[in-house]
PDB file of C-alpha atoms in Angstrom:
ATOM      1  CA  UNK I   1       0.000   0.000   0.000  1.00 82.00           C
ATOM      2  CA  UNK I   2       3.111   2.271   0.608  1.00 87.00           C
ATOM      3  CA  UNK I   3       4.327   1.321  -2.693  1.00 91.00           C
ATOM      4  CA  UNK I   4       1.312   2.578  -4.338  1.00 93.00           C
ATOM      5  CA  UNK I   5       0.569   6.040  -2.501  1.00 93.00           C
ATOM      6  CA  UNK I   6       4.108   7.326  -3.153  1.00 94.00           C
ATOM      7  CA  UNK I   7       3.654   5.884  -7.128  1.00 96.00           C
ATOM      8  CA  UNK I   8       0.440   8.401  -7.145  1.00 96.00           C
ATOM      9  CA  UNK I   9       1.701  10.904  -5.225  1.00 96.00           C
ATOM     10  CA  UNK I  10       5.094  10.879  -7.999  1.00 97.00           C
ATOM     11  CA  UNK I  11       2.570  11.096 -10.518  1.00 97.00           C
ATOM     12  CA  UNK I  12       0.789  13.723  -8.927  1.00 98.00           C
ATOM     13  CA  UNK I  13       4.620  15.382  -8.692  1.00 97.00           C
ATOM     14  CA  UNK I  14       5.361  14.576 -12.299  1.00 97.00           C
ATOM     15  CA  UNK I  15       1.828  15.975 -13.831  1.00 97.00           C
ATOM     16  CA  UNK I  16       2.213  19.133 -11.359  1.00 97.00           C
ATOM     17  CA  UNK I  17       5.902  19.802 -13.068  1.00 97.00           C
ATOM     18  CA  UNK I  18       4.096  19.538 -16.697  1.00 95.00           C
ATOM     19  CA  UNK I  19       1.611  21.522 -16.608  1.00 95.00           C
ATOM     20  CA  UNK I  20       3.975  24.854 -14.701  1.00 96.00           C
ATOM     21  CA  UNK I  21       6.454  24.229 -17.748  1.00 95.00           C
ATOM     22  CA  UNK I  22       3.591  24.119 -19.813  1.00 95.00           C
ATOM     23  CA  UNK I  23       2.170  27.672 -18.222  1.00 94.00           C
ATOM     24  CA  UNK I  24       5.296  29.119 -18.556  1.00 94.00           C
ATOM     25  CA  UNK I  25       5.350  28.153 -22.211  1.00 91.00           C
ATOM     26  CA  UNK I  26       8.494  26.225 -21.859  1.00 92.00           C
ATOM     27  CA  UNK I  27       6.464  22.606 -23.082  1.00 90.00           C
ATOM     28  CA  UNK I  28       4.532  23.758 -26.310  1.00 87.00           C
ATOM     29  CA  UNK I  29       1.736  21.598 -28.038  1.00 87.00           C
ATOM     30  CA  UNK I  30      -1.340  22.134 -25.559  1.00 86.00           C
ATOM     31  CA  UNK I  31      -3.941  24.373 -25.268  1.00 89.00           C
ATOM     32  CA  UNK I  32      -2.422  25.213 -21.333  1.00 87.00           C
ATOM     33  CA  UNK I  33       1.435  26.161 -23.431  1.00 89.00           C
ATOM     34  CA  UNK I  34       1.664  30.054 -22.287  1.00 88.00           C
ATOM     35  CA  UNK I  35      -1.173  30.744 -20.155  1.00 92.00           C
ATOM     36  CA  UNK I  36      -0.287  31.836 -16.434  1.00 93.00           C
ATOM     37  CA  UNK I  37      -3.355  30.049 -15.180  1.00 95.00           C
ATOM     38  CA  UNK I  38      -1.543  26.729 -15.670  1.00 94.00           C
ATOM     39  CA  UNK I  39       1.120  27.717 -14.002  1.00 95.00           C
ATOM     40  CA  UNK I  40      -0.495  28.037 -10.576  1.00 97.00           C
ATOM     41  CA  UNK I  41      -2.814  24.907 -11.389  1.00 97.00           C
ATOM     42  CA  UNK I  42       0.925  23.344 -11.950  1.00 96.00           C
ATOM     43  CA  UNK I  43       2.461  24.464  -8.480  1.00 97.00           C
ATOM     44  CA  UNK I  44      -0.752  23.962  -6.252  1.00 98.00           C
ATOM     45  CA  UNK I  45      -0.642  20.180  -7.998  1.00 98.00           C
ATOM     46  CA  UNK I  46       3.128  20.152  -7.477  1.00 98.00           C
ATOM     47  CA  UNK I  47       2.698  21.127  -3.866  1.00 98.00           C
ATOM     48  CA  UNK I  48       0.048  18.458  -3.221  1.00 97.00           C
ATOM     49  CA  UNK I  49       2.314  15.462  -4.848  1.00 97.00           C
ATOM     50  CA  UNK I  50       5.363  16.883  -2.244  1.00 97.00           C
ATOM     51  CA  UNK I  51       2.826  16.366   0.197  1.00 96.00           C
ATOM     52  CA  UNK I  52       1.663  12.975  -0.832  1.00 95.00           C
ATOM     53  CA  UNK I  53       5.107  12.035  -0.751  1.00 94.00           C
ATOM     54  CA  UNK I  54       5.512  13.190   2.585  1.00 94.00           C
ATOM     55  CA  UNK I  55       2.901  11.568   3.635  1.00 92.00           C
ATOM     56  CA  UNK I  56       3.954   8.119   1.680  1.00 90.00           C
ATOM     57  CA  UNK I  57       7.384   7.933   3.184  1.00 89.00           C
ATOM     58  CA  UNK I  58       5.568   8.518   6.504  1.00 87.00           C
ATOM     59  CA  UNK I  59       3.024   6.021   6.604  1.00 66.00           C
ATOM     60  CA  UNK I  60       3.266   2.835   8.395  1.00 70.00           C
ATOM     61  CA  UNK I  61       0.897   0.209   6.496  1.00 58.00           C
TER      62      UNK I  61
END
């Protein structure tokens, strides 16, 4: 169960990370390349996967 909360929470990480470069128009082919909004979207996710992590590596069962 460890295993698979800290898999999620990675992806959570990973999909976070996409879609900041992708609001700061660094990752082009989406609708989200170059708008700000994405950005935050992309941090607030990215926050909530550090936390997941945190949470993973905590976690007993």
């Amino acid at each position: 169960m460890r295993l698979i909360r800290f898999v999620l929470a990675l992806i959570v990480l990973c999909l976070g990370a996409l879609w900041s470069l992708q609001g700061l128009g660094l990752v082009g082919g989406s609708f989200m390349t170059g708008q700000t909004r994405w950005l935050y979207i992309g941090l607030v996710t990215m926050l909530a996967g550090i936390v997941g992590l945190r949470w993973a590596s905590q976690s007993r069962v």
